[in-house]
């Protein structure tokens, strides 16, 4: 249970608030690169409205949507070489916010030199466009492994939720929900016998490490020698969950638009453990995550949407003054403490964790991840095609083809492992990866 003041410290993200200032020390995805087009894209991040664009030179920019001349909107700006041009009188702005042209002012006028609009750095990595709202100098945009791996397929699903980001982050350190929400509840919805996520978590553990919190979970039949305990998977501070295994890896990135709205990016990489040549992708495709069915009810027959529903029904901001925290909520307590620790660093003028300033340390940041969670390529297909988000991906056919090829290759090379992950045949397989 928290006091109202503690709850507000952890959930408010506007400028000048403790969490808002912490979040402003990180780059956040604001759009998919594939969305950049003829006009800028209107977005909201940490309570601020922005338009984002890629100009004709390939330079990304993020500007205040309100033109400083007389208030027309840059949503309708012309995207040109060297920046964007307001549709009303043609004032032009570059990615630093500097006004560079005012067509109706007298020739030779220096008036434009004194006009600037609010601008933030924007960059692309892994097919996402990221923006940094914090103080200069900006840290490096992290090159986490999934964003820079080669020979793989990538897609990104997106959805905007009417709730605070902390509901979602707390779910990331809540392994017990897997067996109930994605197991018992799911089977109940479908009216079927226990099928997936049937294993009871016998032990859970959380350790703070360089990139956030490592989560460990043992289910019945596993020992502390299993990947699930020895390696686990990370919550990447401050707002990314990494899950997957068996050739499927995902970053779930939770971006606060404001105190009561959060944009989710489900960024998935498909790279079978038995390496085969993946088709070349020109761009990372984007798709909308289905939240409701035709009747307006939550699509709780989709595994990932089961989580989304639970976050929304907690209300715009969960009232943590009334919660009853049990032993099984140990991860949630740890995460709240970590946010407090890192907010205190920012308040003391220090960099919080996961702020990267050394280019040599940012070539490719490898994150720990258990390998066996979804078994072999064939096991993976069986599990995730049964109610997983991938059914809505434009890459569905490509992913099935890739994993089928990988499964055939694994069988050809090592028949003993055809039904299990190569090198991990002693691990009991059950579809118990976390969602
Ligand atoms: S309002 Fe934008 S150029 Fe006049
Ligand atoms: Fe979940």
PDB file of C-alpha atoms in Angstrom, residues 9-120:
ATOM      1  CA  UNK A   9       5.386  10.439  -7.344  1.00  0.00           C
ATOM      2  CA  UNK A  10       5.441   7.124  -9.184  1.00  0.00           C
ATOM      3  CA  UNK A  11       2.740   7.840 -11.742  1.00  0.00           C
ATOM      4  CA  UNK A  12       2.858  11.513 -12.785  1.00  0.00           C
ATOM      5  CA  UNK A  13       5.041  12.067 -15.850  1.00  0.00           C
ATOM      6  CA  UNK A  14       4.688  15.772 -16.627  1.00  0.00           C
ATOM      7  CA  UNK A  15       7.633  18.154 -16.725  1.00  0.00           C
ATOM      8  CA  UNK A  16       8.929  18.963 -13.240  1.00  0.00           C
ATOM      9  CA  UNK A  17       7.470  15.871 -11.531  1.00  0.00           C
ATOM     10  CA  UNK A  18       9.940  13.308 -10.068  1.00  0.00           C
ATOM     11  CA  UNK A  19       8.902  10.492 -12.444  1.00  0.00           C
ATOM     12  CA  UNK A  20       8.538  12.928 -15.346  1.00  0.00           C
ATOM     13  CA  UNK A  21      12.103  14.107 -14.823  1.00  0.00           C
ATOM     14  CA  UNK A  22      13.378  10.510 -14.540  1.00  0.00           C
ATOM     15  CA  UNK A  23      11.589   9.538 -17.771  1.00  0.00           C
ATOM     16  CA  UNK A  24      13.079  12.596 -19.476  1.00  0.00           C
ATOM     17  CA  UNK A  25      16.574  11.054 -19.064  1.00  0.00           C
ATOM     18  CA  UNK A  26      15.712   8.368 -21.653  1.00  0.00           C
ATOM     19  CA  UNK A  27      14.923   8.123 -25.345  1.00  0.00           C
ATOM     20  CA  UNK A  28      11.391   6.896 -26.056  1.00  0.00           C
ATOM     21  CA  UNK A  29       9.893   5.476 -29.261  1.00  0.00           C
ATOM     22  CA  UNK A  30       7.296   7.859 -30.628  1.00  0.00           C
ATOM     23  CA  UNK A  31       6.462   6.273 -33.992  1.00  0.00           C
ATOM     24  CA  UNK A  32       7.484   3.528 -36.380  1.00  0.00           C
ATOM     25  CA  UNK A  33       9.830   4.637 -39.154  1.00  0.00           C
ATOM     26  CA  UNK A  34       7.328   3.238 -41.649  1.00  0.00           C
ATOM     27  CA  UNK A  35       4.831   5.904 -40.505  1.00  0.00           C
ATOM     28  CA  UNK A  36       7.002   8.767 -41.703  1.00  0.00           C
ATOM     29  CA  UNK A  37       5.480  10.147 -44.894  1.00  0.00           C
ATOM     30  CA  UNK A  38       4.023  13.123 -46.712  1.00  0.00           C
ATOM     31  CA  UNK A  39       3.009  14.975 -43.538  1.00  0.00           C
ATOM     32  CA  UNK A  40       4.435  14.984 -40.019  1.00  0.00           C
ATOM     33  CA  UNK A  41       2.851  12.617 -37.499  1.00  0.00           C
ATOM     34  CA  UNK A  42       1.144  14.089 -34.398  1.00  0.00           C
ATOM     35  CA  UNK A  43       2.126  12.378 -31.143  1.00  0.00           C
ATOM     36  CA  UNK A  44       2.078  12.948 -27.398  1.00  0.00           C
ATOM     37  CA  UNK A  45       4.965  12.060 -25.062  1.00  0.00           C
ATOM     38  CA  UNK A  46       5.244  12.670 -21.297  1.00  0.00           C
ATOM     39  CA  UNK A  47       2.434  15.225 -21.484  1.00  0.00           C
ATOM     40  CA  UNK A  48       3.881  17.154 -24.447  1.00  0.00           C
ATOM     41  CA  UNK A  49       2.372  17.379 -27.928  1.00  0.00           C
ATOM     42  CA  UNK A  50       4.785  16.962 -30.826  1.00  0.00           C
ATOM     43  CA  UNK A  51       4.897  16.497 -34.570  1.00  0.00           C
ATOM     44  CA  UNK A  52       7.510  14.048 -35.819  1.00  0.00           C
ATOM     45  CA  UNK A  53       8.843  13.795 -39.349  1.00  0.00           C
ATOM     46  CA  UNK A  54      11.705  12.562 -41.519  1.00  0.00           C
ATOM     47  CA  UNK A  55      12.754  15.291 -43.941  1.00  0.00           C
ATOM     48  CA  UNK A  56      13.825  14.734 -47.533  1.00  0.00           C
ATOM     49  CA  UNK A  57      17.474  14.461 -46.399  1.00  0.00           C
ATOM     50  CA  UNK A  58      16.565  11.621 -44.027  1.00  0.00           C
ATOM     51  CA  UNK A  59      16.951  13.789 -40.912  1.00  0.00           C
ATOM     52  CA  UNK A  60      14.387  13.186 -38.182  1.00  0.00           C
ATOM     53  CA  UNK A  61      12.800  16.049 -36.257  1.00  0.00           C
ATOM     54  CA  UNK A  62      10.310  16.461 -33.378  1.00  0.00           C
ATOM     55  CA  UNK A  63       8.743  19.916 -33.051  1.00  0.00           C
ATOM     56  CA  UNK A  64       6.013  21.711 -31.115  1.00  0.00           C
ATOM     57  CA  UNK A  65       2.959  21.443 -33.407  1.00  0.00           C
ATOM     58  CA  UNK A  66       2.056  25.132 -32.967  1.00  0.00           C
ATOM     59  CA  UNK A  67       3.712  27.439 -35.503  1.00  0.00           C
ATOM     60  CA  UNK A  68       5.304  30.366 -33.638  1.00  0.00           C
ATOM     61  CA  UNK A  69       4.180  32.839 -36.333  1.00  0.00           C
ATOM     62  CA  UNK A  70       0.421  32.913 -35.717  1.00  0.00           C
ATOM     63  CA  UNK A  71      -0.446  29.476 -34.426  1.00  0.00           C
ATOM     64  CA  UNK A  72      -1.244  27.321 -37.448  1.00  0.00           C
ATOM     65  CA  UNK A  73      -0.473  23.650 -37.027  1.00  0.00           C
ATOM     66  CA  UNK A  74       2.595  21.858 -38.306  1.00  0.00           C
ATOM     67  CA  UNK A  75       0.545  18.636 -38.600  1.00  0.00           C
ATOM     68  CA  UNK A  76      -0.071  19.866 -42.130  1.00  0.00           C
ATOM     69  CA  UNK A  77       3.486  21.036 -42.755  1.00  0.00           C
ATOM     70  CA  UNK A  78       5.196  20.376 -46.063  1.00  0.00           C
ATOM     71  CA  UNK A  79       8.038  17.926 -45.501  1.00  0.00           C
ATOM     72  CA  UNK A  80      11.014  19.197 -47.483  1.00  0.00           C
ATOM     73  CA  UNK A  81      14.779  18.994 -47.657  1.00  0.00           C
ATOM     74  CA  UNK A  82      16.188  20.797 -44.606  1.00  0.00           C
ATOM     75  CA  UNK A  83      13.034  20.611 -42.467  1.00  0.00           C
ATOM     76  CA  UNK A  84       9.294  21.323 -42.582  1.00  0.00           C
ATOM     77  CA  UNK A  85       7.322  24.325 -43.807  1.00  0.00           C
ATOM     78  CA  UNK A  86       4.151  25.670 -42.156  1.00  0.00           C
ATOM     79  CA  UNK A  87       1.146  25.358 -44.505  1.00  0.00           C
ATOM     80  CA  UNK A  88      -0.158  28.885 -43.700  1.00  0.00           C
ATOM     81  CA  UNK A  89       2.585  31.374 -44.681  1.00  0.00           C
ATOM     82  CA  UNK A  90       5.458  29.021 -45.414  1.00  0.00           C
ATOM     83  CA  UNK A  91       7.771  29.631 -42.488  1.00  0.00           C
ATOM     84  CA  UNK A  92      10.324  26.835 -42.505  1.00  0.00           C
ATOM     85  CA  UNK A  93      11.915  25.134 -39.478  1.00  0.00           C
ATOM     86  CA  UNK A  94      14.798  22.691 -39.248  1.00  0.00           C
ATOM     87  CA  UNK A  95      15.267  19.842 -36.738  1.00  0.00           C
ATOM     88  CA  UNK A  96      16.815  22.185 -34.163  1.00  0.00           C
ATOM     89  CA  UNK A  97      13.663  24.345 -34.188  1.00  0.00           C
ATOM     90  CA  UNK A  98      15.424  27.233 -35.967  1.00  0.00           C
ATOM     91  CA  UNK A  99      13.310  29.194 -38.423  1.00  0.00           C
ATOM     92  CA  UNK A 100      15.235  29.210 -41.705  1.00  0.00           C
ATOM     93  CA  UNK A 101      12.821  30.867 -44.172  1.00  0.00           C
ATOM     94  CA  UNK A 102       9.962  33.420 -44.047  1.00  0.00           C
ATOM     95  CA  UNK A 103       8.788  33.838 -47.654  1.00  0.00           C
ATOM     96  CA  UNK A 104       6.617  36.943 -47.050  1.00  0.00           C
ATOM     97  CA  UNK A 105       9.248  38.953 -45.124  1.00  0.00           C
ATOM     98  CA  UNK A 106      11.373  41.477 -47.048  1.00  0.00           C
ATOM     99  CA  UNK A 107      14.421  40.133 -48.882  1.00  0.00           C
ATOM    100  CA  UNK A 108      17.486  40.263 -46.629  1.00  0.00           C
ATOM    101  CA  UNK A 109      15.405  40.365 -43.412  1.00  0.00           C
ATOM    102  CA  UNK A 110      17.157  38.783 -40.407  1.00  0.00           C
ATOM    103  CA  UNK A 111      13.842  38.438 -38.513  1.00  0.00           C
ATOM    104  CA  UNK A 112      13.928  34.664 -38.991  1.00  0.00           C
ATOM    105  CA  UNK A 113      17.218  34.398 -37.086  1.00  0.00           C
ATOM    106  CA  UNK A 114      15.402  35.354 -33.882  1.00  0.00           C
ATOM    107  CA  UNK A 115      12.570  32.855 -34.302  1.00  0.00           C
ATOM    108  CA  UNK A 116      12.823  29.374 -32.851  1.00  0.00           C
ATOM    109  CA  UNK A 117      10.277  26.767 -31.940  1.00  0.00           C
ATOM    110  CA  UNK A 118      10.571  23.988 -29.345  1.00  0.00           C
ATOM    111  CA  UNK A 119      12.447  21.031 -30.847  1.00  0.00           C
ATOM    112  CA  UNK A 120      13.765  17.746 -29.477  1.00  0.00           C
TER     113      UNK A 120
END
